[in-house]
Amino acid sequence: MLRPLTAALCAALLAGCASTGGGDTPPPAAEARPGSGQEPYASTYRAIAAPPVLITGATVLTGDGRRLEGADVLMQDGRIAAVGSGLTAGSDVVRVDGRGKWVTPGLIDVHSHLGVYPSPGASAHSDGNEATAPVTAQVWAEHSVWPQDPGFGAALAGGVTALQILPGSANLVGGRGVTLKNVAATTAQGMKFPGAPHGLKMACGENPKRVYGQKGGPSTRMGNVAGYRAAFIDAQDYAKKREKDGSGKRDLKLDTLAGAMAGDILVHIHCYRADEMAQMLDLAKEFDFKVAAFHHGVEAYKLADRLAADGVCGALWADWWGFKMEAFDGIQENIAIVDRAPNGCAIVHSDSDEGIQRLNQEAAKVMANARRVGIEIAPERAIRWITQNAAKSLGVLDVTGTLEAGKMADVVLWNGNPFTVYAHAEQVYIDGARLYDRADPRLRPTTDFMLGQPTAAAGGAR
């Protein structure tokens, strides 16, 4: 299990720490909206009590396009209390000298498989793809998440404070994703981001037809589209019957698809090629649902204007390409072009237990590749790819993703410009509690599987 918080933080609030692993209340018979406390498998997350913290004199990237020099950030009662210059606080405040350092919102990875494909890598831990039917909308990734995955601690050391865990991409519809706060907990519910909507993972292209081509289909891209349409037609009929009389047996698969059409579940689609993204937008129009983001999308640059016009984010790699046919037309300027379109929503994601540890440097690669073709991107804009835009796609921008008064105090203090190869997250705060400190061994996550390993002993979780 994860060990870093026990000694340093439970003393602050024993009851609060204990509650992060709770969740013994039986779920109700019917599902309610996330955050109501009535939905099945509701979040039991509780912020850890912490004293007020005042970071002073830092370069602050607020996440909404602003850069403040010599600025202060005040965290109090788990929230951002103020951002500005010359802030004052009470005698109980913990003061952190930010001179020469940079402050950003906590980083957010919208595409992760931590916990469902955890380390150590073993077949016993392979819980990300329910590869038993092309449409498995009934499964929820959170029911596979193993909170002891060492990857969570490594991601925290890289400044990641929240992340969406998705099923894999074997299926046309792989099931529900879940957004987590990156905290140590006994259960996935203890990590579950309060109030965050569920995601729905879909996949187009090569993966579903490869996995099911010898298992009854689909075996072609036209079979893929027929499969989506058939599933949503069933869900439409199911929703109409439920709305009409409320009777009949609940169907977990159709519940999820109907929830996507109702807008309660955000649709995230693994899709590489521009023509297939366009087809999926047409599918969304046919069945009246909204695509929150296309993931991977190595050809997103080809329809950047349409994505922006439709309000669809592109959650993309900095430079992955060419590892299969549908990834062959990727370019290193992809994210920069998606970002450049008016109202574009570009996101840097990882899809990797290693890449999640350096999302800031992945974003830096995008900046460098853009510069080579004459597109200059300032740090205050680039930070949005791993904070504000990511939060928007997950439906949590109202509470996190930027440093604004009243939002969750998810904050990273960097040793310098985060978009350099020399950047390290020195301190990471979640809801105002300091959960990682590069200088304090008590606040460097170590799991049972890392004990005695050189990286654990050195605190080099990255």
Coordinates of C-alpha atoms in Angstrom, one line a residue:
M1 CA 0.0 0.0 0.0
L2 CA 1.0 3.6 -0.4
R3 CA 2.8 4.9 2.7
P4 CA 3.8 8.6 2.4
L5 CA 0.8 10.3 4.0
T6 CA 0.4 8.3 7.1
A7 CA 2.9 9.8 9.5
A8 CA 3.0 13.3 8.2
L9 CA -0.7 13.9 7.5
C10 CA -2.9 11.6 9.7
A11 CA -1.7 13.5 12.7
A12 CA -3.4 16.6 11.3
L13 CA -6.8 14.9 11.0
L14 CA -7.1 11.2 11.9
A15 CA -10.8 11.1 11.0
G16 CA -10.2 12.7 7.7
C17 CA -7.4 10.3 6.7
A18 CA -9.6 7.4 7.8
S19 CA -12.4 8.6 5.6
T20 CA -10.4 8.4 2.4
G21 CA -10.6 4.7 2.5
G22 CA -14.3 4.5 3.5
G23 CA -17.4 3.8 1.6
D24 CA -19.3 1.1 3.4
T25 CA -22.8 2.7 2.8
P26 CA -24.9 0.4 0.6
P27 CA -25.6 1.9 -2.8
P28 CA -29.2 2.8 -3.6
A29 CA -31.3 0.9 -6.1
A30 CA -31.2 3.5 -8.8
E31 CA -28.4 5.7 -10.1
A32 CA -28.2 9.4 -9.4
R33 CA -26.0 12.2 -10.6
P34 CA -22.3 12.2 -9.5
G35 CA -21.8 14.3 -6.4
S36 CA -25.3 13.8 -5.1
G37 CA -24.1 11.2 -2.6
Q38 CA -26.8 8.9 -3.8
E39 CA -25.2 7.3 -6.8
P40 CA -23.8 3.8 -6.7
Y41 CA -20.1 3.7 -5.7
A42 CA -20.2 7.3 -4.7
S43 CA -16.9 9.1 -3.9
T44 CA -15.8 8.8 -0.3
Y45 CA -12.9 11.2 -0.8
R46 CA -12.2 13.7 2.0
A47 CA -9.7 16.4 1.7
I48 CA -6.9 16.2 4.3
A49 CA -6.9 19.0 6.8
A50 CA -4.0 21.3 6.4
P51 CA -2.9 24.7 7.7
P52 CA -3.0 27.8 5.5
V53 CA -0.1 28.1 3.0
L54 CA 1.3 31.2 1.5
I55 CA 3.7 30.9 -1.4
T56 CA 5.4 34.2 -2.0
G57 CA 7.4 35.9 -4.8
A58 CA 7.0 33.2 -7.5
T59 CA 6.3 33.3 -11.2
V60 CA 2.7 32.1 -11.3
L61 CA 1.0 30.5 -14.3
T62 CA -2.6 30.7 -13.4
G63 CA -3.8 28.2 -16.0
D64 CA -6.1 30.6 -17.7
G65 CA -3.6 32.4 -19.9
R66 CA -2.1 34.7 -17.3
R67 CA 1.5 34.9 -16.1
L68 CA 2.2 36.8 -12.9
E69 CA 5.8 37.8 -11.9
G70 CA 6.8 38.0 -8.2
A71 CA 3.3 36.9 -7.2
D72 CA 1.8 35.1 -4.2
V73 CA -0.6 32.2 -3.9
L74 CA -2.6 31.8 -0.6
M75 CA -4.2 28.4 0.1
Q76 CA -6.7 28.1 3.0
D77 CA -9.3 25.6 4.0
G78 CA -8.5 23.4 1.0
R79 CA -9.2 26.2 -1.5
I80 CA -7.3 29.0 -3.4
A81 CA -8.0 32.0 -1.2
A82 CA -6.1 34.6 -3.3
V83 CA -3.6 35.0 -6.1
G84 CA -1.7 38.3 -6.4
S85 CA 1.1 40.5 -5.0
G86 CA 1.7 41.4 -1.4
L87 CA -0.8 39.0 0.0
T88 CA -1.1 38.8 3.8
A89 CA -2.2 36.0 6.0
G90 CA -2.6 35.1 9.7
S91 CA 0.1 34.0 12.1
D92 CA -0.8 30.3 11.6
V93 CA 0.1 30.4 7.9
V94 CA 3.0 28.2 6.5
R95 CA 5.2 30.5 4.4
V96 CA 7.0 29.1 1.4
D97 CA 9.6 31.2 -0.4
G98 CA 8.8 31.1 -4.1
R99 CA 11.5 33.4 -5.3
G100 CA 13.1 31.9 -8.4
K101 CA 10.5 29.2 -8.6
W102 CA 7.3 28.8 -10.6
V103 CA 3.8 27.9 -9.5
T104 CA 1.1 26.2 -11.6
P105 CA -2.2 24.5 -11.1
G106 CA -1.9 20.8 -10.4
L107 CA -1.5 18.9 -13.7
I108 CA -4.3 16.7 -15.0
D109 CA -3.9 13.7 -17.2
V110 CA -7.1 12.9 -19.1
H111 CA -6.0 9.5 -20.5
S112 CA -4.4 7.1 -18.0
H113 CA -4.6 3.4 -17.3
L114 CA -3.0 3.6 -13.9
G115 CA -4.6 1.2 -11.5
V116 CA -6.3 -0.9 -14.3
Y117 CA -2.9 -1.8 -15.9
P118 CA -0.8 -1.3 -12.8
S119 CA 2.8 -2.2 -12.0
P120 CA 4.2 -4.8 -11.5
G121 CA 3.0 -5.7 -15.0
A122 CA 1.5 -9.2 -14.8
S123 CA -1.5 -10.9 -16.4
A124 CA -3.1 -10.9 -13.0
H125 CA -3.1 -7.1 -13.2
S126 CA -4.5 -6.9 -16.7
D127 CA -7.9 -5.4 -15.9
G128 CA -8.3 -2.6 -18.5
N129 CA -10.1 -4.3 -21.4
E130 CA -13.3 -6.4 -21.0
A131 CA -12.6 -8.0 -24.3
T132 CA -15.6 -10.3 -24.3
A133 CA -17.9 -8.3 -26.6
P134 CA -17.5 -5.3 -28.9
V135 CA -19.8 -3.2 -26.7
T136 CA -19.2 -3.5 -23.0
A137 CA -20.7 -0.2 -21.9
Q138 CA -21.8 -1.9 -18.7
V139 CA -18.3 -2.0 -17.1
W140 CA -16.8 0.7 -15.1
A141 CA -13.0 1.3 -14.9
E142 CA -13.2 2.2 -11.3
H143 CA -14.1 -1.4 -10.4
S144 CA -10.7 -2.4 -11.7
V145 CA -8.6 0.4 -10.2
W146 CA -6.0 -0.9 -7.8
P147 CA -5.1 2.0 -5.5
Q148 CA -1.7 0.5 -4.6
D149 CA -0.3 1.0 -8.1
P150 CA 3.1 2.6 -7.7
G151 CA 2.4 4.7 -10.8
F152 CA 0.1 7.0 -8.8
G153 CA 3.0 8.1 -6.6
A154 CA 5.3 8.5 -9.5
A155 CA 2.7 10.7 -11.2
L156 CA 2.3 12.8 -8.1
A157 CA 6.0 13.4 -8.1
G158 CA 5.5 14.8 -11.6
G159 CA 2.9 17.3 -10.4
V160 CA -0.2 15.3 -11.4
T161 CA -3.0 16.0 -9.0
A162 CA -6.0 14.5 -10.9
L163 CA -6.4 12.0 -13.7
Q164 CA -9.0 10.1 -15.7
I165 CA -8.7 6.3 -15.7
L166 CA -10.2 4.8 -18.8
P167 CA -10.8 1.3 -20.0
G168 CA -8.6 0.2 -22.8
S169 CA -9.4 0.5 -26.5
A170 CA -10.1 -3.1 -27.6
N171 CA -13.9 -2.4 -27.8
L172 CA -16.2 -0.2 -29.8
V173 CA -17.5 0.9 -26.4
G174 CA -15.2 -0.1 -23.6
G175 CA -17.1 1.2 -20.6
R176 CA -17.1 4.1 -18.2
G177 CA -14.0 6.0 -17.1
V178 CA -13.5 7.6 -13.7
T179 CA -11.7 10.8 -12.6
L180 CA -9.6 10.5 -9.5
K181 CA -7.8 12.8 -7.1
N182 CA -4.2 11.5 -6.9
V183 CA -4.2 10.7 -3.3
A184 CA -3.3 7.6 -1.3
A185 CA -6.4 5.6 -0.3
T186 CA -7.5 2.1 0.4
T187 CA -10.3 2.1 -2.2
A188 CA -10.9 3.7 -5.5
Q189 CA -13.9 5.4 -4.0
G190 CA -11.5 7.1 -1.6
M191 CA -9.7 8.6 -4.6
K192 CA -12.8 9.4 -6.7
F193 CA -13.0 13.1 -7.6
P194 CA -16.2 14.4 -5.9
G195 CA -18.8 15.5 -8.3
A196 CA -16.9 14.6 -11.5
P197 CA -19.1 13.1 -14.2
H198 CA -18.4 9.6 -15.6
G199 CA -16.6 9.4 -18.9
L200 CA -17.5 6.9 -21.6
K201 CA -14.6 5.3 -23.5
M202 CA -15.2 4.5 -27.2
A203 CA -12.7 3.5 -29.8
C204 CA -12.6 3.6 -33.6
G205 CA -10.2 2.3 -36.2
E206 CA -7.9 -0.6 -36.0
N207 CA -8.2 -1.9 -32.5
P208 CA -11.8 -3.1 -32.4
K209 CA -11.6 -4.8 -35.8
R210 CA -8.3 -6.4 -34.9
V211 CA -9.6 -7.8 -31.6
Y212 CA -13.0 -9.0 -32.8
G213 CA -12.2 -9.8 -36.5
Q214 CA -11.8 -13.5 -35.6
K215 CA -14.4 -13.5 -32.9
G216 CA -17.6 -12.7 -34.8
G217 CA -16.8 -9.1 -35.8
P218 CA -16.6 -6.3 -36.4
S219 CA -13.8 -7.0 -38.8
T220 CA -13.9 -3.8 -40.8
R221 CA -14.3 -0.1 -40.2
M222 CA -17.8 -0.2 -41.7
G223 CA -18.6 -3.0 -39.2
N224 CA -17.3 -0.7 -36.4
V225 CA -19.8 2.1 -37.4
A226 CA -22.6 -0.4 -37.7
G227 CA -21.8 -1.6 -34.3
Y228 CA -22.0 1.9 -32.7
R229 CA -25.2 2.6 -34.5
A230 CA -26.9 -0.6 -33.4
A231 CA -25.8 0.0 -29.7
F232 CA -27.2 3.6 -29.7
I233 CA -30.4 2.5 -31.4
D234 CA -31.0 0.0 -28.6
A235 CA -30.2 2.7 -26.0
Q236 CA -32.6 5.1 -27.6
D237 CA -35.4 2.6 -27.4
Y238 CA -34.5 1.7 -23.8
A239 CA -34.4 5.4 -22.8
K240 CA -37.9 6.0 -24.3
K241 CA -39.4 3.0 -22.5
R242 CA -37.8 4.0 -19.2
E243 CA -39.0 7.6 -19.6
K244 CA -42.5 6.4 -20.5
D245 CA -43.3 4.1 -17.7
G246 CA -40.1 3.6 -15.6
S247 CA -40.7 -0.1 -15.6
G248 CA -38.7 -3.1 -16.7
K249 CA -35.4 -4.4 -15.7
R250 CA -32.4 -2.0 -15.7
D251 CA -29.8 -2.8 -18.3
L252 CA -26.3 -1.5 -17.2
K253 CA -25.0 -1.4 -20.7
L254 CA -27.9 0.7 -22.0
D255 CA -28.0 2.8 -18.9
T256 CA -24.5 4.0 -19.8
L257 CA -25.3 4.7 -23.5
A258 CA -28.5 6.5 -22.5
G259 CA -26.5 8.5 -20.0
A260 CA -24.2 9.6 -22.8
M261 CA -27.1 10.7 -25.0
A262 CA -28.6 12.6 -22.0
G263 CA -25.3 14.5 -21.5
D264 CA -24.7 13.0 -18.0
I265 CA -21.7 10.9 -19.2
L266 CA -18.9 12.6 -21.2
V267 CA -17.9 10.8 -24.3
H268 CA -14.1 10.3 -24.9
I269 CA -13.1 8.6 -28.2
H270 CA -9.9 6.9 -29.1
C271 CA -9.5 7.9 -32.7
Y272 CA -6.5 8.5 -34.9
R273 CA -7.5 9.4 -38.4
A274 CA -9.2 12.7 -39.4
D275 CA -11.8 10.9 -41.6
E276 CA -12.9 8.7 -38.7
M277 CA -13.1 11.6 -36.3
A278 CA -15.4 13.3 -38.8
Q279 CA -17.5 10.1 -38.9
M280 CA -17.7 10.0 -35.1
L281 CA -18.9 13.6 -35.1
D282 CA -21.6 12.6 -37.6
L283 CA -22.5 9.7 -35.3
A284 CA -22.8 12.1 -32.4
K285 CA -25.1 14.2 -34.4
E286 CA -27.3 11.2 -35.4
F287 CA -27.7 10.2 -31.8
D288 CA -27.6 13.6 -30.2
F289 CA -24.6 13.2 -27.9
K290 CA -21.6 15.4 -27.4
V291 CA -18.0 14.3 -27.9
A292 CA -15.9 15.7 -25.0
A293 CA -12.6 14.8 -26.6
F294 CA -10.9 12.7 -29.2
H295 CA -7.9 10.9 -27.7
H296 CA -4.6 10.2 -29.5
G297 CA -5.9 11.9 -32.8
V298 CA -2.6 12.0 -34.6
E299 CA -4.4 13.6 -37.6
A300 CA -6.4 16.1 -35.5
Y301 CA -4.5 18.9 -37.3
K302 CA -6.4 18.1 -40.5
L303 CA -9.7 19.1 -38.9
A304 CA -8.6 21.5 -36.2
D305 CA -11.1 24.1 -37.2
R306 CA -14.0 21.7 -37.1
L307 CA -13.0 20.4 -33.7
A308 CA -12.9 24.0 -32.4
A309 CA -16.2 24.9 -34.0
D310 CA -17.9 21.9 -32.4
G311 CA -16.3 22.5 -29.0
V312 CA -14.4 19.2 -29.1
C313 CA -11.0 18.9 -27.4
G314 CA -8.1 17.0 -28.8
A315 CA -6.3 15.0 -26.2
L316 CA -3.1 14.2 -27.9
W317 CA 0.5 13.0 -27.7
A318 CA 3.3 15.4 -28.2
D319 CA 5.1 13.3 -30.9
W320 CA 3.9 9.7 -31.0
W321 CA 3.4 8.4 -34.5
G322 CA 4.0 5.6 -37.0
F323 CA 3.7 2.6 -34.7
K324 CA 0.7 1.3 -36.7
M325 CA -0.9 2.3 -40.0
E326 CA -3.6 4.7 -38.6
A327 CA -0.8 6.5 -36.7
F328 CA 1.4 7.0 -39.8
D329 CA 0.3 10.5 -40.8
G330 CA 1.1 12.2 -37.5
I331 CA 3.1 15.3 -37.3
Q332 CA 5.0 17.0 -34.4
E333 CA 3.1 20.2 -34.8
N334 CA -0.3 18.5 -34.2
I335 CA -1.1 19.9 -30.8
A336 CA 0.1 23.4 -31.8
I337 CA -2.2 23.5 -34.8
V338 CA -5.2 22.2 -32.8
D339 CA -4.4 24.9 -30.2
R340 CA -4.0 27.6 -32.8
A341 CA -7.6 27.3 -34.1
P342 CA -10.0 29.9 -32.7
N343 CA -11.5 28.4 -29.6
G344 CA -9.3 25.3 -30.0
C345 CA -9.0 23.0 -27.0
A346 CA -5.7 21.2 -27.1
I347 CA -4.6 18.8 -24.4
V348 CA -1.4 16.9 -23.8
H349 CA -2.2 13.4 -22.5
S350 CA 0.0 10.4 -21.6
D351 CA -1.6 7.0 -22.1
S352 CA 1.6 5.9 -20.4
D353 CA 2.7 5.1 -16.9
E354 CA 6.0 6.8 -17.8
G355 CA 4.7 9.7 -19.8
I356 CA 2.4 10.7 -17.0
Q357 CA 5.5 11.5 -14.9
R358 CA 6.6 14.3 -17.2
L359 CA 3.5 15.8 -18.8
N360 CA 5.2 19.2 -18.4
Q361 CA 8.1 18.1 -20.6
E362 CA 5.8 16.5 -23.1
A363 CA 4.2 20.0 -23.4
A364 CA 7.6 21.5 -23.7
K365 CA 8.3 19.2 -26.7
V366 CA 5.2 20.6 -28.4
M367 CA 6.5 24.2 -27.8
A368 CA 9.8 23.3 -29.3
N369 CA 8.3 21.7 -32.4
A370 CA 6.0 24.6 -32.9
R371 CA 8.9 27.0 -32.6
R372 CA 10.7 25.2 -35.4
V373 CA 7.9 26.1 -37.8
G374 CA 7.5 29.6 -36.6
I375 CA 4.8 29.2 -34.0
E376 CA 5.8 30.8 -30.7
I377 CA 3.9 29.5 -27.7
A378 CA 4.3 31.2 -24.4
P379 CA 4.4 29.2 -21.1
E380 CA 1.2 30.8 -19.9
R381 CA -0.6 29.4 -22.9
A382 CA 1.0 26.0 -23.0
I383 CA 0.2 25.3 -19.3
R384 CA -3.5 25.2 -20.3
W385 CA -2.9 22.0 -22.2
I386 CA -2.3 20.1 -19.0
T387 CA -4.5 22.1 -16.6
Q388 CA -7.5 24.2 -17.8
N389 CA -8.3 22.4 -21.0
A390 CA -7.9 19.0 -19.4
A391 CA -10.3 20.0 -16.6
K392 CA -12.7 21.3 -19.2
S393 CA -12.8 18.0 -21.0
L394 CA -13.5 16.1 -17.7
G395 CA -16.3 18.4 -16.7
V396 CA -14.5 19.7 -13.6
L397 CA -13.3 23.1 -14.7
D398 CA -15.6 24.8 -12.3
V399 CA -13.6 23.5 -9.4
T400 CA -10.1 22.9 -10.6
G401 CA -7.7 23.5 -13.5
T402 CA -6.9 27.1 -12.8
L403 CA -5.6 29.1 -9.9
E404 CA -8.7 31.2 -9.0
A405 CA -10.2 32.1 -5.7
G406 CA -12.6 29.4 -4.5
K407 CA -11.3 26.6 -6.6
M408 CA -9.6 23.5 -5.1
A409 CA -6.1 24.3 -3.9
D410 CA -4.4 21.8 -6.3
V411 CA -1.0 23.5 -6.8
V412 CA 2.5 22.6 -7.9
L413 CA 5.6 24.5 -6.9
W414 CA 8.4 24.0 -9.4
N415 CA 12.1 24.6 -9.0
G416 CA 12.0 26.8 -12.1
N417 CA 10.4 27.0 -15.5
P418 CA 8.3 23.8 -15.8
F419 CA 8.9 23.6 -19.6
T420 CA 12.6 22.7 -19.3
V421 CA 14.5 19.5 -19.0
Y422 CA 15.7 20.6 -15.6
A423 CA 12.2 21.1 -14.1
H424 CA 11.2 19.3 -11.0
A425 CA 8.1 19.5 -9.0
E426 CA 9.4 20.5 -5.5
Q427 CA 6.1 20.5 -3.7
V428 CA 2.6 19.2 -4.7
Y429 CA -0.5 20.3 -2.9
I430 CA -4.0 18.6 -3.3
D431 CA -6.8 20.6 -1.7
G432 CA -4.2 22.6 0.1
A433 CA -2.4 19.6 1.8
R434 CA 1.2 19.2 0.9
L435 CA 1.3 15.6 -0.3
Y436 CA 4.7 15.6 -2.0
D437 CA 7.9 17.3 -1.1
R438 CA 11.0 16.5 -3.0
A439 CA 13.1 17.6 0.1
D440 CA 11.2 15.6 2.7
P441 CA 11.5 11.8 2.6
R442 CA 8.3 11.5 4.6
L443 CA 6.4 13.0 1.7
R444 CA 7.8 11.0 -1.2
P445 CA 5.4 8.2 -2.2
T446 CA 6.9 4.7 -1.7
T447 CA 4.9 1.5 -2.2
D448 CA 5.5 -2.0 -1.0
F449 CA 6.8 -2.8 -4.5
M450 CA 9.3 0.0 -4.5
L451 CA 10.7 -0.5 -1.0
G452 CA 14.5 -1.1 -1.1
Q453 CA 14.7 0.0 -4.7
P454 CA 17.4 2.7 -5.5
T455 CA 14.8 5.1 -7.0
A456 CA 12.7 4.8 -3.8
A457 CA 15.7 5.3 -1.5
A458 CA 16.8 8.4 -3.5
G459 CA 13.3 9.8 -3.7
G460 CA 13.7 9.9 -7.5
A461 CA 10.1 8.8 -8.4
R462 CA 10.5 10.2 -11.9

